Amino acid sequence: MKRTVMAALSVALLMAACSDDGSPASETVMIGSTPVVLEPDDTTATVPPMADADPATAAAIQEAIESNGKLCDPLDTRHCLLPFPSNSYTQQDPTSDTGLRVSMPAGALGANVDGTVIDLTEWNRNDGFSPNTPLLAFLPGIDAEASNLPKWTDIGASITDASTVVLVDTDTGERVPLWAELDAHAASDDDRLLTIRPAISLPEGHTFAVGLRGMLTADRTFIEPTPGFRVFRDNLATDWEEIEYRRPEMEATFAALEQQGVARGELQLAWNFTVASTRNISERMLHIRDEALAELGEVAPIYMITAATPNTDDNIAMQVEGVFRVPNYLTGDGGPGQSFNYDSTDADALPVRNGTVDVGFVCNISVATMNGTEPAHLVQYGHGLLGSNHEIDAGNVRAMSNEHNVVHCATKWAGMAEDDIGNAAATLGDFSNFPTMADRLQQGVLNQIYLGRLMTRPGGLVDSDLFQRADLTPLIDTAHLDYDGNSQGGIMGAMLAAVSPDIERAVLGVTGINYSLLLPRSVDFDDYESIFKPAYPNDLDRVLILAATQMLWDRGEGGGYVQHLTADPYPGTPAKTVLLHVAYGDHQVTELSALIEARTIGATIHQPVAADGRWQEVEPGWGLAATSYPSTGSAIVVWDSGMAAIPFENLAPRDGDDSHEDPRRDPDVRTQKAGFLFDDTLIDVCGGEACTADHNP
C-alpha cells in the first residue's frame, strides 16, 4: 500500500472525527473484528496529520524489514516474533470463530543446535493466541524499578491511571489486571525480555490492546521507540506495504488505549492480539469425548481385572488392578510420541478414531470400607508430574481412604506420565515434537473419563465380586463421582473436571494453570532444562518458545478449560464446584498460578490468607472475596507450613525445605476435603485463623 492511499485514509479518519458543523462526532474503528467507538468528548483520541517519514526513519525501516525478514514484525526487531503475541502474525479467515487464523512464518520460532527448525504447522491451526499467554517485548536497557513496572505483589496498581503497562480488553473496554517482570533467567541484558503476566485467564475470542509507556533505563533515560513503531504512532507514511497494511489496526489500538487515558504520544510500544476461540481450543477434546461416549452409552467400558492384592497395609484392605478399553484417536498404537489421527489437512479437521487402546487402572479398597456397612465414596485420583496411577499408594491418599471411607481409583495421565518421559525429553530437544504431547494429553483425559464410567456405570466395578460384600450389597456408592488430585493432578484435574460429564466436585491440590508460567518458577524444571538449554542455548529463544508452546498446551491442560469449569460449562457438561489447596512457599507449583486460576473461576479465598508478616509486601488475595463459612461454592485455601516465601523474580524457590506435599499430609486438610467432596460443604478447619499445615520434611 503506497503513501497516497494512506494519506487518504488519514484524511478520512480526521474528517470522521468531526460532524458536518465542525463539532466532535463519534467514530468507530476496528481492532480485528471488534468495533471501538470514540465518543465525542474523547478529546485525546486524535490522529496526527500524516507526513512522510524522514529519510533516516525510512532507511531504518528498510533495514529492519530486510534484515529481520518481510514477514517479521518491524515493531520490535530483536526477534522475528516480538512483540508476542501479535495480530501481525494472523490473517483473515472467515471460517474461524474469531475471523482470524494464526500465520507465523516458517522458521520464525527458531531452530535447535542441530539446525532443525520448529515446524509451526500445528500452531497455525489456531484462530488466535493463548488465553494464558505471557506478553513479551524487548526494550534495550530497561530497568524494572525506574520503569515502575507493576508487580505481582500489588496487582491492583496495574489498573490505575499511573500504570506504565496497560492491557485493554477491547471487547469490553475494561483494563486487565497484570504484573510485569524482567526475565531473571537471562544471562545477558541483550536477551532479557520484558514479560507481562495477565492476572486472569484472558477471555476467549477477545482482542486486547497492549501499551507501554514510561519505560526507562537504570539512569532514567527514556527508551526510544523503534522506527517501526514511530511510523504508526506519529502517522508517518512509508512506501512499505509490510508497514502500511497494518495502519488501520494500529490506529484502532491507539484509540482503545486512548479511551483508557493513555496518550498516544507517550507510548513507546503498542500492539494488539486476539485470543483463540472457545471452539478452537476445546473442539478436539470435546469431539473425541462426545463421539466416544455416544458409542459407549450408559454402560461401563470393557474391562478386565488382572490382580487383587489383599491386606496391603493398615489402611488398605484390598488393591485391585486391571485394564479397560478406550477408543484411540492417536496414530499408531496411541503410545508416547503419537499425535492425533486426522484424515484431512484442513485447519479445523477433527481427530478420527484409530481402533482402541487398553489402559491400566488401580483401585484401593480401605479397611474402613471393607469392615463398614455404608458404601464408600468414589474418588478418582490424579497423580503428579510424569508419575503413575500408583501414587494412590502414597501414605496421605491411603490415610484419606481409610479415614473417610473412600475408594480411590486412578489411571495414568497419558501424555505426562512415567511412560512419556522419553517423549518429553525428545520434545525438549526439538519442539516440533510438542504437538504429540498436547494430543496425547487429550487422549489421556478421554481415558480418565472412561475410568469414571468404569467406576460408576452398570457392568463396571460395582458388578465385580471384589466390590461387593458377601451379602451382594455394593461396597461403593456409584451415584456420585468426585475428583482429587495433586500437583500435575491438580493442574490436569481442572481440565478433566471441566469436560467430565460425571464428576461433581473436585479438590485441586497444590494446583495452578499455565505451564509457561509454572516451569520457570519450578525446581522440577531443573532436570528438563538440562536438555532444553543445550538444544536451544539462547535465553531469549527459550522464553519465546515456552510462550508460544502455551498455544498448544491449552488444548491439554487446565489453563485452556478453566473458563468453563465453574461457569459457562461446555454443552452437555455440568458446571463444577472446586476447592483449590495451595502450599505457601511451594518449590514446585507457584501459588501465583493458583491465584490466577482462582480469580478466573470466581473462587473465594480463606481469610486471613496467612499470618501477619508472612506475605511481606504482598497484597494477599487481591481480586478475591473472603470465604464465608460454611460455604457451598468454589474456594481457595493457602496452607502455611512455615517455609520460606517465594522469590519476587521469576525464579524457582530454593530456600529451605519444600512445602509442596505438606497440605495433603495434614489430617485437617483431609477433613476439609472430605466435607467439601462428600457433604457438599466447605468448612473452616482453621478456627478463623490463617491455615497452617504440619511440615513433613
Coordinates of N, CA, C and O in Angstrom, one line a residue, residues 531-691:
I531 N 18.2 -30.5 29.4 CA 18.0 -30.9 28.0 C 17.7 -29.8 27.1 O 18.2 -29.6 26.0
F532 N 16.7 -28.9 27.6 CA 16.2 -27.8 26.8 C 17.3 -26.8 26.5 O 17.4 -26.3 25.4
K533 N 18.1 -26.4 27.5 CA 19.1 -25.4 27.4 C 20.2 -25.7 26.3 O 20.5 -24.8 25.5
P534 N 20.8 -26.9 26.4 CA 21.7 -27.1 25.3 C 21.1 -27.2 23.9 O 21.8 -26.8 22.9
A535 N 19.9 -27.6 23.8 CA 19.2 -27.7 22.5 C 18.9 -26.3 21.9 O 19.0 -26.1 20.7
Y536 N 18.5 -25.4 22.8 CA 18.2 -24.0 22.5 C 18.9 -23.1 23.4 O 18.4 -22.6 24.4
P537 N 20.2 -22.8 23.1 CA 21.1 -22.2 24.1 C 20.8 -20.7 24.4 O 21.2 -20.2 25.4
N538 N 20.1 -20.1 23.5 CA 19.8 -18.6 23.7 C 18.7 -18.4 24.7 O 17.6 -19.0 24.6
D539 N 18.9 -17.6 25.7 CA 17.9 -17.4 26.8 C 16.6 -16.8 26.2 O 15.5 -17.2 26.6
L540 N 16.7 -15.8 25.4 CA 15.5 -15.2 24.8 C 14.7 -16.2 24.0 O 13.5 -16.2 24.1
D541 N 15.4 -17.0 23.2 CA 14.7 -18.0 22.4 C 13.8 -19.0 23.3 O 12.7 -19.3 22.9
R542 N 14.4 -19.4 24.4 CA 13.7 -20.4 25.2 C 12.4 -19.7 25.9 O 11.4 -20.4 26.0
V543 N 12.5 -18.5 26.3 CA 11.3 -17.8 26.8 C 10.2 -17.7 25.7 O 9.1 -18.0 26.0
L544 N 10.6 -17.4 24.5 CA 9.7 -17.2 23.5 C 9.1 -18.6 23.1 O 7.9 -18.7 22.8
I545 N 9.9 -19.6 23.1 CA 9.4 -21.0 22.8 C 8.3 -21.4 23.8 O 7.3 -21.9 23.4
L546 N 8.6 -21.2 25.1 CA 7.7 -21.6 26.1 C 6.4 -20.8 26.0 O 5.3 -21.3 26.1
A547 N 6.5 -19.5 25.7 CA 5.3 -18.7 25.5 C 4.5 -19.2 24.3 O 3.2 -19.3 24.4
A548 N 5.1 -19.5 23.2 CA 4.4 -19.9 22.0 C 3.8 -21.3 22.3 O 2.7 -21.6 21.8
T549 N 4.5 -22.1 23.0 CA 4.0 -23.5 23.2 C 2.7 -23.5 24.0 O 1.9 -24.4 23.9
Q550 N 2.5 -22.5 24.8 CA 1.2 -22.4 25.6 C 0.0 -22.4 24.7 O -1.1 -22.9 25.0
M551 N 0.2 -22.0 23.4 CA -0.9 -22.0 22.4 C -1.4 -23.4 22.2 O -2.6 -23.7 22.0
L552 N -0.5 -24.4 22.3 CA -0.9 -25.8 22.1 C -1.2 -26.5 23.4 O -2.0 -27.4 23.5
W553 N -0.4 -26.1 24.5 CA -0.6 -26.7 25.8 C -2.1 -26.4 26.3 O -2.6 -27.2 27.0
D554 N -2.6 -25.3 25.9 CA -4.0 -25.0 26.3 C -5.0 -26.1 25.9 O -6.0 -26.4 26.6
R555 N -4.7 -26.8 24.9 CA -5.6 -27.9 24.4 C -5.5 -29.1 25.4 O -6.5 -29.9 25.4
G556 N -4.4 -29.2 26.2 CA -4.3 -30.4 27.0 C -3.9 -30.1 28.5 O -3.2 -30.9 29.1
E557 N -4.3 -28.9 29.0 CA -4.0 -28.6 30.4 C -5.2 -27.7 30.9 O -5.9 -27.2 30.2
G558 N -5.2 -27.6 32.2 CA -6.3 -26.9 32.9 C -6.5 -25.5 32.4 O -7.6 -24.9 32.3
G559 N -5.4 -24.8 32.0 CA -5.5 -23.4 31.6 C -6.4 -23.2 30.4 O -7.0 -22.1 30.3
G560 N -6.5 -24.1 29.5 CA -7.3 -24.0 28.3 C -8.8 -24.2 28.6 O -9.6 -24.0 27.7
Y561 N -9.2 -24.7 29.8 CA -10.5 -25.1 30.1 C -11.1 -24.5 31.3 O -12.3 -24.6 31.6
V562 N -10.3 -23.7 32.0 CA -10.7 -23.2 33.3 C -11.9 -22.2 33.2 O -12.6 -22.1 34.2
Q563 N -12.0 -21.5 32.1 CA -13.1 -20.6 31.9 C -14.5 -21.3 31.8 O -15.5 -20.6 31.9
H564 N -14.5 -22.6 31.7 CA -15.7 -23.3 31.6 C -15.8 -24.4 32.8 O -16.6 -25.3 32.7
L565 N -15.1 -24.1 33.8 CA -15.0 -25.1 34.9 C -16.2 -24.9 35.9 O -17.0 -25.8 36.2
T566 N -16.4 -23.6 36.4 CA -17.4 -23.4 37.4 C -18.6 -22.6 36.8 O -19.6 -22.4 37.5
A567 N -18.4 -22.1 35.6 CA -19.5 -21.3 35.0 C -19.3 -21.4 33.5 O -18.2 -21.9 33.0
D568 N -20.4 -21.1 32.7 CA -20.3 -21.2 31.3 C -19.8 -22.6 30.8 O -18.9 -22.7 30.0
P569 N -20.4 -23.7 31.3 CA -19.9 -25.0 31.0 C -20.1 -25.4 29.6 O -21.0 -24.8 28.9
Y570 N -19.3 -26.3 29.1 CA -19.5 -26.8 27.8 C -20.8 -27.5 27.6 O -21.4 -28.0 28.6
P571 N -21.3 -27.6 26.4 CA -22.6 -28.3 26.2 C -22.5 -29.8 26.7 O -21.5 -30.5 26.5
G572 N -23.6 -30.1 27.4 CA -23.7 -31.5 27.9 C -22.8 -31.7 29.1 O -22.6 -32.9 29.5
T573 N -22.4 -30.7 29.7 CA -21.4 -30.8 30.9 C -21.9 -29.9 32.0 O -22.0 -28.7 31.8
P574 N -22.1 -30.4 33.2 CA -22.5 -29.6 34.3 C -21.3 -28.7 34.8 O -20.2 -29.2 34.7
A575 N -21.6 -27.5 35.3 CA -20.6 -26.7 36.0 C -20.2 -27.4 37.2 O -20.9 -28.2 37.9
K576 N -18.9 -27.2 37.6 CA -18.4 -27.9 38.8 C -18.1 -26.9 40.0 O -18.0 -25.7 39.8
T577 N -18.0 -27.5 41.1 CA -17.6 -26.7 42.3 C -16.2 -27.3 42.7 O -16.1 -28.5 42.8
V578 N -15.2 -26.4 42.9 CA -13.9 -26.9 43.1 C -13.3 -26.2 44.3 O -13.6 -25.1 44.6
L579 N -12.3 -26.9 44.9 CA -11.6 -26.4 46.1 C -10.1 -26.5 45.7 O -9.6 -27.5 45.3
L580 N -9.4 -25.3 45.7 CA -8.0 -25.2 45.4 C -7.2 -25.2 46.7 O -7.5 -24.3 47.6
H581 N -6.3 -26.1 46.9 CA -5.4 -26.1 48.1 C -4.0 -25.7 47.6 O -3.5 -26.3 46.7
V582 N -3.5 -24.7 48.3 CA -2.2 -24.1 47.9 C -1.2 -24.3 49.1 O -1.6 -24.1 50.2
A583 N 0.1 -24.5 48.7 CA 1.1 -24.6 49.7 C 1.9 -23.3 49.7 O 2.5 -23.0 48.6
Y584 N 2.0 -22.6 50.8 CA 2.8 -21.4 50.9 C 4.2 -21.7 50.7 O 4.8 -22.6 51.3
G585 N 4.9 -21.0 49.7 CA 6.3 -21.2 49.5 C 6.6 -22.4 48.7 O 7.8 -22.9 48.7
D586 N 5.6 -22.9 47.9 CA 5.8 -24.2 47.2 C 7.0 -24.0 46.2 O 7.1 -23.1 45.4
H587 N 7.9 -25.0 46.2 CA 9.0 -25.0 45.3 C 8.7 -25.5 43.9 O 9.5 -25.3 43.0
Q588 N 7.5 -26.2 43.8 CA 7.3 -26.9 42.5 C 6.1 -26.3 41.7 O 6.2 -26.2 40.5
V589 N 5.1 -25.8 42.4 CA 3.9 -25.2 41.7 C 3.7 -23.9 42.3 O 3.1 -23.8 43.5
T590 N 4.1 -22.8 41.7 CA 4.0 -21.5 42.3 C 2.5 -21.1 42.6 O 1.6 -21.3 41.8
E591 N 2.3 -20.5 43.8 CA 1.0 -20.1 44.2 C 0.4 -19.0 43.4 O -0.8 -18.8 43.3
L592 N 1.3 -18.3 42.6 CA 0.8 -17.3 41.7 C -0.1 -17.9 40.7 O -1.1 -17.2 40.3
S593 N 0.2 -19.1 40.2 CA -0.6 -19.7 39.2 C -2.0 -20.1 39.7 O -3.0 -20.1 39.0
A594 N -2.0 -20.5 41.0 CA -3.3 -20.9 41.6 C -4.2 -19.7 41.8 O -5.4 -19.8 41.7
L595 N -3.6 -18.5 42.1 CA -4.3 -17.3 42.3 C -4.9 -16.8 41.0 O -6.1 -16.3 41.0
I596 N -4.2 -17.0 39.9 CA -4.8 -16.7 38.6 C -6.0 -17.6 38.3 O -7.0 -17.1 37.9
E597 N -5.8 -18.9 38.6 CA -7.0 -19.8 38.4 C -8.1 -19.4 39.3 O -9.3 -19.4 38.8
A598 N -7.9 -19.0 40.6 CA -9.0 -18.7 41.5 C -9.7 -17.4 41.0 O -11.0 -17.4 41.1
R599 N -9.0 -16.4 40.5 CA -9.6 -15.2 40.0 C -10.5 -15.6 38.8 O -11.6 -15.0 38.6
T600 N -10.0 -16.4 37.9 CA -10.7 -16.8 36.7 C -12.0 -17.5 37.0 O -13.0 -17.2 36.3
I601 N -12.0 -18.4 38.0 CA -13.2 -19.2 38.2 C -14.1 -18.5 39.2 O -15.2 -19.0 39.5
G602 N -13.7 -17.3 39.8 CA -14.6 -16.6 40.7 C -14.6 -17.3 42.1 O -15.6 -17.2 42.8
A603 N -13.5 -17.9 42.5 CA -13.4 -18.5 43.8 C -13.3 -17.5 44.9 O -12.8 -16.4 44.7
T604 N -13.8 -17.8 46.1 CA -13.5 -17.0 47.3 C -12.2 -17.5 47.9 O -11.7 -18.6 47.5
I605 N -11.6 -16.8 48.9 CA -10.4 -17.1 49.5 C -10.5 -17.1 51.0 O -11.2 -16.2 51.6
H606 N -9.9 -18.1 51.6 CA -9.9 -18.1 53.1 C -9.1 -16.9 53.6 O -8.0 -16.7 53.2
Q607 N -9.7 -16.2 54.6 CA -9.1 -15.1 55.2 C -9.0 -15.3 56.7 O -9.9 -15.9 57.3
P608 N -7.9 -15.0 57.4 CA -6.7 -14.4 56.8 C -5.9 -15.4 55.9 O -5.9 -16.6 56.2
V609 N -5.4 -14.9 54.8 CA -4.7 -15.7 53.9 C -3.5 -16.4 54.5 O -3.2 -17.6 54.3
A610 N -2.8 -15.6 55.3 CA -1.6 -16.1 56.0 C -1.4 -15.2 57.2 O -2.0 -14.1 57.4
A611 N -0.6 -15.7 58.2 CA -0.4 -15.0 59.4 C 0.3 -13.6 59.1 O 1.0 -13.5 58.1
D612 N 0.2 -12.7 60.0 CA 0.8 -11.4 59.8 C 2.3 -11.5 59.6 O 3.0 -12.2 60.3
G613 N 2.7 -10.7 58.6 CA 4.2 -10.7 58.3 C 4.6 -11.8 57.4 O 5.7 -11.7 56.8
R614 N 3.8 -12.8 57.1 CA 4.2 -13.9 56.2 C 4.2 -13.5 54.8 O 4.9 -14.1 54.0
W615 N 3.5 -12.5 54.4 CA 3.4 -12.2 53.0 C 4.2 -10.9 52.7 O 4.2 -10.4 51.6
Q616 N 5.0 -10.5 53.6 CA 5.9 -9.3 53.4 C 5.1 -8.2 52.8 O 4.1 -7.7 53.3
E617 N 5.5 -7.7 51.6 CA 4.9 -6.6 51.0 C 3.7 -7.0 50.1 O 3.1 -6.1 49.4
V618 N 3.4 -8.3 50.1 CA 2.4 -8.7 49.1 C 1.0 -8.4 49.6 O 0.7 -8.4 50.8
E619 N 0.1 -8.0 48.7 CA -1.3 -7.9 49.0 C -2.0 -9.2 48.8 O -2.3 -9.6 47.6
P620 N -2.2 -10.0 49.8 CA -2.7 -11.4 49.6 C -4.2 -11.4 49.1 O -5.0 -10.6 49.6
G621 N -4.5 -12.3 48.2 CA -5.8 -12.5 47.8 C -6.4 -11.4 47.0 O -7.7 -11.2 47.0
W622 N -5.6 -10.6 46.3 CA -6.2 -9.5 45.5 C -7.2 -10.0 44.5 O -7.0 -11.0 43.8
G623 N -8.3 -9.3 44.4 CA -9.4 -9.6 43.5 C -10.3 -10.8 43.9 O -11.2 -11.2 43.2
L624 N -10.1 -11.3 45.1 CA -10.9 -12.5 45.6 C -11.6 -12.1 46.9 O -11.1 -11.5 47.8
A625 N -12.9 -12.4 46.9 CA -13.7 -12.1 48.1 C -13.4 -13.2 49.2 O -13.0 -14.3 48.9
A626 N -13.6 -12.8 50.4 CA -13.3 -13.7 51.5 C -14.4 -14.8 51.6 O -15.6 -14.5 51.3
T627 N -14.0 -16.0 51.9 CA -14.9 -17.1 52.1 C -15.7 -16.9 53.3 O -15.2 -16.6 54.4
S628 N -17.0 -17.1 53.2 CA -17.9 -17.1 54.4 C -18.3 -18.5 54.7 O -19.0 -19.2 53.8
Y629 N -18.0 -19.0 55.8 CA -18.2 -20.4 56.2 C -19.5 -20.6 56.9 O -20.0 -19.7 57.6
P630 N -20.1 -21.8 56.7 CA -19.8 -22.8 55.8 C -20.2 -22.4 54.4 O -21.2 -21.6 54.2
S631 N -19.4 -22.9 53.4 CA -19.6 -22.4 52.0 C -20.0 -23.6 51.1 O -19.5 -24.7 51.3
T632 N -20.8 -23.3 50.2 CA -21.1 -24.4 49.2 C -20.5 -24.0 47.8 O -20.7 -24.8 46.8
G633 N -19.7 -23.0 47.7 CA -19.1 -22.5 46.5 C -17.7 -23.0 46.3 O -17.1 -23.6 47.2
S634 N -17.1 -22.5 45.3 CA -15.7 -22.8 45.0 C -14.8 -21.8 45.8 O -15.1 -20.7 46.0
A635 N -13.6 -22.3 46.2 CA -12.8 -21.6 47.1 C -11.3 -22.0 46.9 O -11.0 -23.0 46.4
I636 N -10.5 -21.1 47.5 CA -9.0 -21.4 47.5 C -8.6 -21.2 49.0 O -9.0 -20.3 49.6
V637 N -7.7 -22.1 49.4 CA -7.2 -22.0 50.8 C -5.7 -22.2 50.7 O -5.2 -23.1 50.1
V638 N -4.9 -21.2 51.3 CA -3.5 -21.3 51.3 C -3.1 -21.9 52.7 O -3.5 -21.5 53.7
W639 N -2.3 -23.0 52.6 CA -1.8 -23.7 53.8 C -0.3 -23.4 54.0 O 0.5 -23.6 53.1
D640 N 0.0 -22.9 55.2 CA 1.3 -22.4 55.5 C 1.9 -23.3 56.5 O 1.5 -23.5 57.6
S641 N 3.0 -24.0 56.1 CA 3.8 -24.9 57.0 C 5.1 -24.3 57.4 O 6.0 -25.0 57.9
G642 N 5.2 -22.9 57.3 CA 6.3 -22.2 57.9 C 7.5 -22.1 57.0 O 8.6 -21.7 57.4
M643 N 7.4 -22.5 55.7 CA 8.5 -22.4 54.8 C 8.8 -21.0 54.3 O 7.9 -20.1 54.5
A644 N 9.9 -20.8 53.6 CA 10.3 -19.5 53.1 C 9.3 -19.1 52.0 O 8.7 -19.9 51.3
A645 N 9.2 -17.8 51.9 CA 8.3 -17.2 50.8 C 9.0 -17.4 49.4 O 10.2 -17.6 49.3
I646 N 8.1 -17.3 48.4 CA 8.7 -17.5 47.0 C 9.4 -16.2 46.6 O 9.2 -15.1 47.2
P647 N 10.4 -16.3 45.7 CA 11.1 -15.1 45.2 C 10.1 -14.1 44.5 O 9.1 -14.5 44.0
F648 N 10.5 -12.9 44.5 CA 9.8 -11.9 43.7 C 10.0 -12.0 42.2 O 9.2 -11.7 41.4
E649 N 11.2 -12.6 41.9 CA 11.5 -12.7 40.4 C 10.9 -14.0 39.9 O 10.4 -14.9 40.7
N650 N 11.0 -14.2 38.6 CA 10.5 -15.5 38.0 C 11.5 -16.6 38.1 O 12.0 -17.2 37.2
L651 N 11.8 -16.9 39.4 CA 12.8 -18.0 39.7 C 12.1 -19.0 40.6 O 11.1 -18.7 41.3
A652 N 12.7 -20.2 40.6 CA 12.2 -21.2 41.5 C 12.6 -21.0 42.9 O 13.7 -20.6 43.2
P653 N 11.7 -21.2 43.9 CA 12.1 -21.1 45.3 C 13.1 -22.2 45.6 O 12.9 -23.3 45.3
R654 N 14.1 -21.8 46.4 CA 15.2 -22.8 46.7 C 15.6 -22.7 48.2 O 16.4 -23.5 48.7
D655 N 15.1 -21.7 48.9 CA 15.5 -21.5 50.3 C 14.7 -22.5 51.2 O 13.5 -22.7 51.1
G656 N 15.5 -23.3 52.0 CA 14.9 -24.2 53.0 C 14.2 -25.3 52.3 O 14.4 -25.7 51.2
D657 N 13.3 -25.9 53.1 CA 12.5 -27.1 52.7 C 11.4 -26.7 51.7 O 10.9 -25.6 51.7
D658 N 10.9 -27.7 51.0 CA 9.8 -27.5 50.1 C 8.5 -27.9 50.8 O 8.4 -28.9 51.6
S659 N 7.5 -27.0 50.6 CA 6.2 -27.2 51.3 C 5.2 -28.0 50.4 O 4.0 -28.2 50.8
H660 N 5.6 -28.4 49.2 CA 4.7 -28.9 48.2 C 3.8 -30.0 48.7 O 2.6 -30.0 48.3
E661 N 4.3 -30.9 49.5 CA 3.5 -32.1 49.9 C 2.9 -31.9 51.3 O 2.1 -32.7 51.7
D662 N 3.1 -30.7 51.9 CA 2.6 -30.6 53.3 C 1.1 -30.5 53.4 O 0.5 -31.2 54.3
P663 N 0.3 -29.8 52.5 CA -1.1 -29.8 52.7 C -1.8 -31.1 52.7 O -2.5 -31.5 53.6
R664 N -1.5 -31.9 51.7 CA -2.2 -33.2 51.6 C -1.8 -34.2 52.7 O -2.6 -35.1 53.0
R665 N -0.7 -34.0 53.4 CA -0.3 -34.9 54.5 C -1.0 -34.5 55.8 O -0.8 -35.2 56.8
D666 N -1.6 -33.3 55.9 CA -2.1 -32.9 57.2 C -3.6 -33.4 57.4 O -4.4 -33.2 56.5
P667 N -3.9 -34.0 58.5 CA -5.2 -34.5 58.8 C -6.3 -33.5 58.7 O -7.4 -33.8 58.2
D668 N -6.1 -32.2 59.1 CA -7.1 -31.2 59.0 C -7.4 -30.9 57.5 O -8.6 -30.7 57.2
V669 N -6.4 -31.0 56.7 CA -6.7 -30.8 55.2 C -7.6 -31.9 54.7 O -8.5 -31.6 53.9
R670 N -7.3 -33.1 55.1 CA -8.1 -34.2 54.6 C -9.5 -34.1 55.2 O -10.5 -34.5 54.5
T671 N -9.7 -33.6 56.4 CA -11.0 -33.4 56.9 C -11.8 -32.4 56.1 O -13.0 -32.5 55.8
Q672 N -11.1 -31.3 55.7 CA -11.7 -30.3 54.9 C -12.1 -30.8 53.5 O -13.2 -30.6 53.0
K673 N -11.2 -31.6 52.9 CA -11.5 -32.2 51.6 C -12.7 -33.1 51.7 O -13.6 -33.1 50.8
A674 N -12.8 -33.9 52.8 CA -13.9 -34.8 52.9 C -15.3 -34.1 53.0 O -16.3 -34.5 52.4
G675 N -15.3 -33.1 53.8 CA -16.5 -32.3 54.0 C -16.9 -31.6 52.6 O -18.1 -31.6 52.3
F676 N -15.9 -31.1 51.9 CA -16.2 -30.5 50.6 C -16.7 -31.5 49.6 O -17.7 -31.2 48.9
L677 N -16.1 -32.6 49.5 CA -16.5 -33.6 48.5 C -17.7 -34.4 48.8 O -18.6 -34.6 48.0
F678 N -17.9 -34.8 50.1 CA -18.9 -35.7 50.4 C -20.2 -35.1 51.1 O -21.3 -35.6 51.0
D679 N -20.0 -34.0 51.7 CA -21.1 -33.2 52.3 C -21.5 -32.0 51.6 O -22.4 -31.2 52.0
D680 N -20.8 -31.7 50.5 CA -21.0 -30.6 49.6 C -20.9 -29.3 50.4 O -21.5 -28.3 50.0
T681 N -20.0 -29.2 51.4 CA -19.9 -28.1 52.2 C -18.4 -27.8 52.6 O -17.7 -28.8 53.0
L682 N -17.9 -26.6 52.4 CA -16.6 -26.3 52.8 C -16.6 -25.7 54.2 O -17.3 -24.7 54.5
I683 N -15.9 -26.4 55.1 CA -15.9 -25.9 56.5 C -14.5 -25.3 56.8 O -13.5 -25.6 56.2
D684 N -14.6 -24.5 57.8 CA -13.3 -23.8 58.3 C -12.7 -24.8 59.3 O -13.2 -24.9 60.5
V685 N -11.6 -25.4 59.0 CA -10.9 -26.2 60.0 C -9.7 -25.5 60.6 O -8.9 -26.1 61.3
C686 N -9.7 -24.2 60.4 CA -8.6 -23.4 60.8 C -8.9 -22.4 62.0 O -8.1 -21.6 62.4
G687 N -10.2 -22.6 62.5 CA -10.6 -21.8 63.7 C -10.6 -20.3 63.4 O -10.4 -19.5 64.4
G688 N -10.9 -19.8 62.2 CA -10.9 -18.4 61.9 C -9.5 -17.8 61.8 O -9.4 -16.6 61.6
E689 N -8.5 -18.6 61.9 CA -7.1 -18.1 61.8 C -6.6 -18.4 60.4 O -7.2 -19.1 59.6
A690 N -5.3 -18.0 60.1 CA -4.7 -18.4 58.9 C -4.5 -19.9 59.0 O -4.2 -20.5 60.1
C691 N -4.6 -20.6 57.9 CA -4.5 -22.1 57.9 C -3.0 -22.5 57.9 O -2.2 -22.1 57.1

